[in-house]
Coordinates of C-alpha atoms and ligand atoms in Angstrom, one line a residue:
M30 CA 0.0 0.0 0.0
L31 CA 1.1 3.5 -0.6
Q32 CA 1.9 5.6 2.5
S33 CA -0.3 8.8 2.9
V34 CA 1.8 11.8 3.9
E35 CA 0.2 14.9 5.3
G36 CA 0.0 17.7 2.6
R37 CA 1.6 15.6 -0.1
T38 CA -0.2 15.8 -3.5
L39 CA 0.3 14.4 -7.0
V40 CA 0.2 17.8 -8.7
G41 CA 3.6 19.3 -8.0
M42 CA 5.6 16.0 -8.2
E43 CA 8.3 15.5 -10.8
V44 CA 8.8 12.0 -12.4
A45 CA 11.5 11.0 -10.0
E46 CA 9.2 11.7 -7.0
L47 CA 6.3 9.8 -8.6
E48 CA 8.7 6.9 -9.0
T49 CA 9.7 7.1 -5.3
L50 CA 6.0 7.3 -4.4
L51 CA 5.1 4.1 -6.3
G52 CA 8.3 2.3 -4.9
K53 CA 9.0 -1.2 -6.0
A54 CA 5.4 -2.5 -5.9
H55 CA 4.6 -1.1 -9.3
P56 CA 6.5 -1.0 -12.7
R57 CA 8.5 2.2 -13.2
Y58 CA 6.5 3.3 -16.3
R59 CA 3.6 3.8 -14.2
A60 CA 5.2 7.0 -12.8
R61 CA 5.5 8.3 -16.3
Q62 CA 1.9 7.5 -17.1
I63 CA 0.8 9.5 -14.1
Y64 CA 3.1 12.4 -15.0
D65 CA 1.6 12.5 -18.5
A66 CA -1.9 12.4 -17.1
L67 CA -1.3 15.1 -14.6
Y68 CA 0.5 17.6 -16.8
R69 CA 0.0 16.7 -20.5
Q70 CA -3.6 15.5 -20.4
Q71 CA -4.2 17.8 -17.3
V72 CA -6.9 15.6 -15.7
A73 CA -9.1 17.1 -13.1
E74 CA -9.7 13.8 -11.3
L75 CA -7.8 10.7 -10.5
S76 CA -10.6 8.5 -12.0
E77 CA -9.8 10.1 -15.4
I78 CA -6.4 8.4 -15.5
S79 CA -7.9 5.4 -17.4
A80 CA -4.4 4.0 -18.2
L81 CA -3.8 3.0 -14.6
P82 CA -5.0 -0.3 -13.1
K83 CA -8.0 0.3 -10.8
D84 CA -6.1 -1.0 -7.8
L85 CA -3.4 1.6 -8.1
R86 CA -5.9 4.4 -8.8
N87 CA -7.7 3.3 -5.6
Q88 CA -4.5 3.3 -3.7
L89 CA -3.6 6.8 -4.9
L90 CA -7.1 8.0 -4.1
I91 CA -6.6 7.0 -0.4
S92 CA -3.1 8.1 0.0
T93 CA -2.2 11.0 -2.3
P94 CA -4.8 13.5 -3.5
L95 CA -4.4 15.3 -6.8
G96 CA -4.2 18.5 -4.9
L97 CA -5.8 20.8 -7.5
P98 CA -7.3 23.9 -6.1
T99 CA -11.1 24.5 -6.0
V100 CA -12.9 27.6 -6.9
E101 CA -14.3 29.6 -3.9
R102 CA -15.4 32.4 -6.1
R103 CA -14.9 33.9 -9.5
Y104 CA -15.2 37.5 -10.3
D105 CA -15.7 38.6 -14.0
S106 CA -14.6 42.1 -14.9
K107 CA -16.4 44.1 -17.7
D108 CA -13.0 44.2 -19.5
G109 CA -12.7 40.3 -19.6
T110 CA -10.4 39.9 -16.7
R111 CA -11.3 37.1 -14.4
R112 CA -10.3 36.9 -10.8
Y113 CA -10.2 33.5 -9.1
L114 CA -10.4 33.0 -5.4
L115 CA -9.0 29.5 -5.1
R116 CA -9.2 27.2 -2.1
L117 CA -6.1 25.2 -1.1
G118 CA -5.8 21.8 0.6
D119 CA -5.5 23.5 4.0
N120 CA -8.6 25.7 3.4
R121 CA -6.5 28.9 2.9
T122 CA -7.3 30.9 -0.2
V123 CA -5.2 32.6 -2.9
E124 CA -5.9 34.5 -6.0
A125 CA -5.1 33.9 -9.6
V126 CA -6.1 36.3 -12.4
L127 CA -6.8 35.7 -16.1
M128 CA -6.2 38.6 -18.5
P129 CA -7.4 37.8 -22.0
E130 CA -6.1 40.1 -24.7
E131 CA -6.5 40.1 -28.5
T132 CA -3.2 38.4 -29.3
R133 CA -2.4 36.8 -25.9
D134 CA -3.8 35.6 -22.6
T135 CA -1.9 36.0 -19.4
I136 CA -2.5 34.0 -16.2
C137 CA -1.2 35.8 -13.1
I138 CA -0.5 33.4 -10.2
S139 CA 0.3 33.8 -6.5
S140 CA 3.5 32.5 -4.9
Q141 CA 2.6 33.0 -1.3
V142 CA -0.5 33.4 0.9
G143 CA -0.1 37.1 1.7
C144 CA 3.3 38.7 1.5
P145 CA 5.9 39.6 4.2
V146 CA 7.3 42.6 2.2
D147 CA 5.8 45.7 3.4
C148 CA 5.4 47.9 0.3
K149 CA 3.3 51.0 1.2
F150 CA 1.2 51.0 -2.0
C151 CA 0.2 47.3 -2.1
L152 CA -3.0 45.8 -0.6
T153 CA -1.4 42.3 -0.3
A154 CA 1.2 43.8 2.2
L155 CA -1.6 44.5 4.7
M156 CA -2.2 40.6 5.0
G157 CA 1.3 39.9 6.1
L158 CA 2.6 36.4 5.3
E159 CA 0.6 33.4 6.0
R160 CA 2.7 30.8 4.3
N161 CA 4.6 29.8 1.2
L162 CA 2.8 28.0 -1.7
T163 CA 4.1 24.7 -2.8
A164 CA 5.2 24.2 -6.4
G165 CA 2.0 22.1 -6.9
E166 CA -0.1 24.9 -5.6
M167 CA 1.4 27.3 -8.1
V168 CA 1.1 24.8 -11.0
G169 CA -2.4 24.1 -9.8
Q170 CA -3.5 27.7 -10.3
V171 CA -2.2 27.6 -14.0
L172 CA -3.9 24.2 -14.6
H173 CA -7.1 25.3 -13.1
V174 CA -7.5 28.6 -14.9
A175 CA -6.3 27.1 -18.2
R176 CA -8.7 24.3 -18.1
E177 CA -11.7 26.4 -17.1
N178 CA -11.0 28.7 -20.0
A179 CA -10.0 26.1 -22.5
L180 CA -6.5 27.6 -22.8
R181 CA -3.7 25.4 -23.9
P182 CA -0.3 26.1 -22.2
T183 CA 1.5 24.8 -25.3
D184 CA -0.2 27.5 -27.4
S185 CA 2.0 30.5 -27.9
R186 CA -0.8 32.8 -26.9
L187 CA -0.5 31.8 -23.1
N188 CA 1.8 33.6 -20.7
V189 CA 2.2 33.0 -17.0
V190 CA 3.4 35.7 -14.6
M191 CA 4.2 35.3 -11.0
M192 CA 2.9 38.6 -10.1
G193 CA 0.0 37.8 -7.8
M194 CA 0.1 37.6 -4.1
G195 CA 3.5 37.2 -2.5
E196 CA 7.2 37.7 -3.1
P197 CA 8.2 34.8 -5.2
L198 CA 12.0 35.1 -4.6
L199 CA 11.3 34.6 -0.8
N200 CA 9.9 31.2 -2.0
L201 CA 12.5 30.5 -4.7
E202 CA 12.9 26.7 -4.4
N203 CA 9.2 26.2 -5.0
V204 CA 9.1 28.8 -7.8
L205 CA 11.9 27.1 -9.5
K206 CA 10.2 23.7 -9.2
A207 CA 6.9 25.2 -10.6
T208 CA 8.9 26.7 -13.4
R209 CA 10.4 23.3 -14.3
L210 CA 7.0 21.6 -14.2
L211 CA 5.3 24.4 -16.2
T212 CA 7.9 24.4 -19.0
D213 CA 8.8 20.7 -19.3
S214 CA 8.1 19.8 -22.9
T215 CA 7.0 16.3 -21.9
G216 CA 4.5 17.8 -19.6
I217 CA 2.7 21.1 -19.5
G218 CA 5.0 22.4 -22.1
L219 CA 4.8 26.2 -21.6
S220 CA 7.5 28.0 -23.5
P221 CA 10.3 29.3 -21.0
K222 CA 10.0 32.6 -22.9
R223 CA 6.4 32.9 -21.6
I224 CA 6.9 32.8 -17.9
T225 CA 8.0 35.7 -15.8
V226 CA 8.7 36.3 -12.1
S227 CA 8.5 39.6 -10.6
T228 CA 10.4 40.6 -7.4
S229 CA 10.6 43.5 -5.0
G230 CA 14.4 43.1 -5.1
I231 CA 15.7 40.3 -2.9
V232 CA 19.4 40.7 -4.1
P233 CA 20.9 37.3 -3.1
K234 CA 18.0 35.4 -4.6
I235 CA 18.4 37.3 -7.8
E236 CA 21.9 36.1 -8.1
E237 CA 20.8 32.5 -7.3
L238 CA 18.1 32.7 -9.9
G239 CA 20.6 33.8 -12.5
R240 CA 22.6 30.6 -11.8
M241 CA 19.7 28.2 -12.7
E242 CA 19.4 26.7 -16.0
I243 CA 15.6 26.5 -16.0
R244 CA 14.2 29.8 -14.8
P245 CA 11.5 32.3 -15.6
K246 CA 12.3 35.6 -17.1
L247 CA 13.0 38.4 -14.5
A248 CA 11.0 41.6 -13.8
I249 CA 12.1 44.0 -11.0
S250 CA 9.7 46.3 -9.2
L251 CA 11.7 49.4 -9.2
N252 CA 9.0 51.9 -8.1
A253 CA 11.3 54.7 -7.1
S254 CA 14.1 56.8 -8.6
T255 CA 16.2 57.4 -5.6
E256 CA 17.5 55.3 -2.7
E257 CA 15.7 57.4 -0.2
Q258 CA 12.4 57.4 -1.9
R259 CA 12.5 53.7 -2.5
R260 CA 13.2 53.2 1.3
E261 CA 10.1 55.1 2.1
L262 CA 7.9 53.2 -0.4
M263 CA 9.6 49.8 -0.1
P264 CA 11.1 49.4 3.3
I265 CA 12.8 46.2 2.0
T266 CA 15.3 48.7 0.5
R267 CA 16.8 49.2 4.0
K268 CA 18.0 45.5 3.8
Y269 CA 18.7 45.3 -0.1
H270 CA 19.8 48.7 -1.1
L271 CA 18.8 50.2 -4.4
K272 CA 22.4 50.5 -5.4
D273 CA 23.0 46.8 -4.9
L274 CA 19.8 45.8 -6.6
L275 CA 20.8 47.7 -9.7
E276 CA 24.3 46.1 -9.5
A277 CA 22.7 42.6 -9.5
C278 CA 20.6 43.7 -12.5
R279 CA 23.6 44.9 -14.4
S280 CA 25.5 41.5 -13.8
Y281 CA 22.4 39.4 -14.3
P282 CA 23.1 36.7 -17.0
L283 CA 20.3 37.3 -19.5
R284 CA 19.7 34.6 -22.2
P285 CA 20.2 35.7 -25.8
W286 CA 16.5 36.3 -26.3
E287 CA 15.8 37.9 -22.9
K288 CA 15.3 41.6 -21.6
L289 CA 15.1 42.6 -18.0
S290 CA 11.8 44.3 -17.1
F291 CA 11.5 47.0 -14.6
E292 CA 8.0 47.7 -13.1
Y293 CA 7.3 51.2 -11.9
V294 CA 4.1 52.0 -10.0
L295 CA 3.4 55.7 -10.5
L296 CA 2.0 57.5 -7.3
K297 CA 0.6 60.9 -7.7
D298 CA 2.9 63.6 -6.5
V299 CA 5.3 61.1 -5.0
N300 CA 7.5 59.5 -7.7
D301 CA 5.7 60.6 -10.9
T302 CA 7.6 63.8 -11.9
D303 CA 9.6 64.5 -15.0
A304 CA 12.7 64.6 -12.8
D305 CA 11.9 61.1 -11.5
A306 CA 11.6 59.8 -15.1
R307 CA 15.0 61.3 -15.9
R308 CA 16.4 59.6 -12.9
V309 CA 14.9 56.3 -13.8
V310 CA 16.5 56.5 -17.2
K311 CA 19.9 57.1 -15.6
L312 CA 19.5 54.2 -13.1
V313 CA 18.8 51.6 -15.7
A314 CA 20.9 53.1 -18.6
H315 CA 23.1 50.6 -20.4
M316 CA 21.0 47.6 -19.4
N317 CA 19.2 45.5 -22.0
C318 CA 15.8 46.2 -20.4
K319 CA 12.3 47.7 -20.8
V320 CA 10.3 49.8 -18.3
N321 CA 6.6 49.0 -17.5
L322 CA 4.7 51.9 -16.0
I323 CA 1.7 51.1 -13.8
A324 CA -0.6 53.9 -12.6
L325 CA -1.4 53.1 -9.0
N326 CA -4.5 50.9 -8.6
P327 CA -6.0 52.5 -5.6
G328 CA -7.4 50.5 -2.6
P329 CA -8.8 50.9 0.9
G330 CA -6.0 51.6 3.4
I331 CA -3.5 52.6 0.6
P332 CA -2.5 56.3 1.3
F333 CA -1.7 57.2 -2.4
E334 CA -3.5 58.4 -5.4
S335 CA -3.3 57.5 -9.1
P336 CA -1.7 60.2 -11.3
D337 CA -3.5 61.9 -14.2
A338 CA -3.2 60.5 -17.6
E339 CA -1.1 63.5 -18.9
R340 CA 1.4 62.8 -16.1
V341 CA 1.7 59.2 -17.0
E342 CA 2.2 60.2 -20.7
S343 CA 4.8 62.7 -19.9
F344 CA 6.7 60.3 -17.7
Q345 CA 6.5 57.6 -20.5
R346 CA 7.7 60.1 -23.1
I347 CA 10.9 60.7 -21.2
V348 CA 11.7 57.1 -20.5
R349 CA 10.7 56.0 -24.1
N350 CA 13.4 58.3 -25.5
A351 CA 16.0 56.1 -24.0
M352 CA 14.5 52.5 -24.0
P353 CA 11.3 50.6 -24.7
C354 CA 8.6 51.9 -22.2
F355 CA 5.0 50.7 -21.9
V356 CA 2.1 51.7 -19.8
R357 CA 0.2 48.7 -18.3
K358 CA -3.4 49.1 -18.8
P359 CA -5.3 48.7 -15.6
R360 CA -7.1 45.4 -15.9
G361 CA -10.1 44.3 -13.7
R362 CA -9.9 47.2 -11.4
D363 CA -13.7 46.9 -10.9
I364 CA -13.3 43.4 -9.4
F365 CA -10.1 44.2 -7.5
A366 CA -8.0 42.1 -9.8
A367 CA -5.4 44.7 -10.8
C368 CA -1.8 44.7 -9.7
G369 CA -1.4 45.2 -5.9
Q370 CA -5.1 44.7 -5.3
L371 CA -5.1 41.1 -4.4
K372 CA -6.2 40.7 -0.9
R373 CA -8.2 37.4 -0.9
V374 CA -11.4 38.2 1.0
A375 CA -14.8 38.6 -0.8
S376 CA -15.6 41.7 1.3
D377 CA -13.1 43.7 -0.9
L378 CA -16.0 44.1 -3.3
I379 CA -18.3 45.5 -0.7
E380 CA -15.6 47.9 0.5
I381 CA -15.2 49.5 -3.0
G382 CA -19.0 49.5 -3.4
Ligands
LIG417 N1 5.9 40.7 -4.9 C1 6.3 40.8 -6.3 C2 5.3 40.3 -7.3 C3 3.8 40.7 -6.9 S1 3.4 42.4 -6.9 C4 6.8 42.2 -6.7 O1 6.6 43.1 -5.7 O2 7.4 42.4 -7.7 C5 3.3 42.7 -8.7 C6 3.5 44.1 -9.2 O3 2.4 44.9 -8.7 C7 4.8 44.8 -8.7 O4 5.4 45.3 -9.8 C8 4.2 45.9 -7.8 O5 5.1 47.0 -7.7 C9 2.9 46.2 -8.3 N2 1.9 46.8 -7.4 C10 1.8 46.6 -6.1 N3 0.8 47.3 -5.6 C11 0.3 48.0 -6.7 C12 -0.9 49.0 -6.8 N4 -1.5 49.3 -5.7 N5 -1.0 49.5 -7.9 C13 -0.4 49.1 -9.1 N6 0.6 48.2 -9.0 C14 1.0 47.8 -7.8
LIG418 FE1 4.8 42.0 -1.6 FE2 5.1 42.7 -4.2 FE3 3.0 43.7 -2.7 FE4 5.5 44.4 -2.2 S1 4.3 44.9 -4.2 S2 3.9 43.9 -0.7 S3 6.6 42.6 -2.7 S4 3.2 41.6 -3.3

């Protein structure tokens, strides 16, 4: 009989782990069959794995659940964005967001329940950290959202960004495992060019990430144009100075097809002046990068305002002179699905009326 282990699930296991799970009582190829069913066929229930003998299926059923999340609630925005409140095995909930566009679809997944990094403009920060997500829980968000919307990860339309709740580089081991599972061409088969991780700037982990062979693309949440300003907005800067963060970016080993992304949340009258834009250009000059501007998505308890459209345009014009610079369209603000608005509880909707 297979041993049941608290919290252990099939989704999240690599082939070697499945082989260990089955042990000597089953032929080795069964592990590959399960892997194929989980990640290539993307079954939603163990009973769908028809290639397995009934006895093994029953043993798995008793000992090792699939571990896919269940939907607690889904919020549909008028712009097509869908926010999923997903329930995990221990009854905690996290959020995943689907953003369909004309030429591509993006699934934004969470890496932690809550976040320990105390950025002053972000709603998730108000939750604090509850726990890290497992690789299976990250992969499960993608599998669930893809299945429900008939999206195929092997299709070049689909992108995955780890920009939901949490600071992914404080959960690097699981983020890397999730990336391996998502991009394995014998499994889920997402292109490595279509998965991105965003970080508030955990310098040693950026260096570690750069040494990995299989890794997501990297986005850095810059959000300020001076050391002092960043320390106010993102207190993590006291531990990992902006200067050192930029140095880690400069020496980051990009792959031939890769650019670094810098995210910059514009806060009215705080970091959105033309002088800020010019300083940003100087900070990231000579890097192979692009800059994504995000006008603040406001929220209850967030002491900042969103800048006017003209301010955003002026900022963009200055940066664009030096490097590619895009303005991220706010998506799903009406359902609290936009960047920095993920805070899990259904009452969010009531708060914004
Ligand atoms: N913790 C990681 C990834 C999740 S946050 C990080 O900070 O990079 C994803 C993005 O949302 C970050 O670029 C962050 O700066 C941005 N963000 C946070 N709060 C926001 C808000 N209220 N409005 C707009 N963007 C926000
Ligand atoms: Fe955490 Fe990112 Fe929000 Fe900062 S912006 S609190 S790092 S989720």
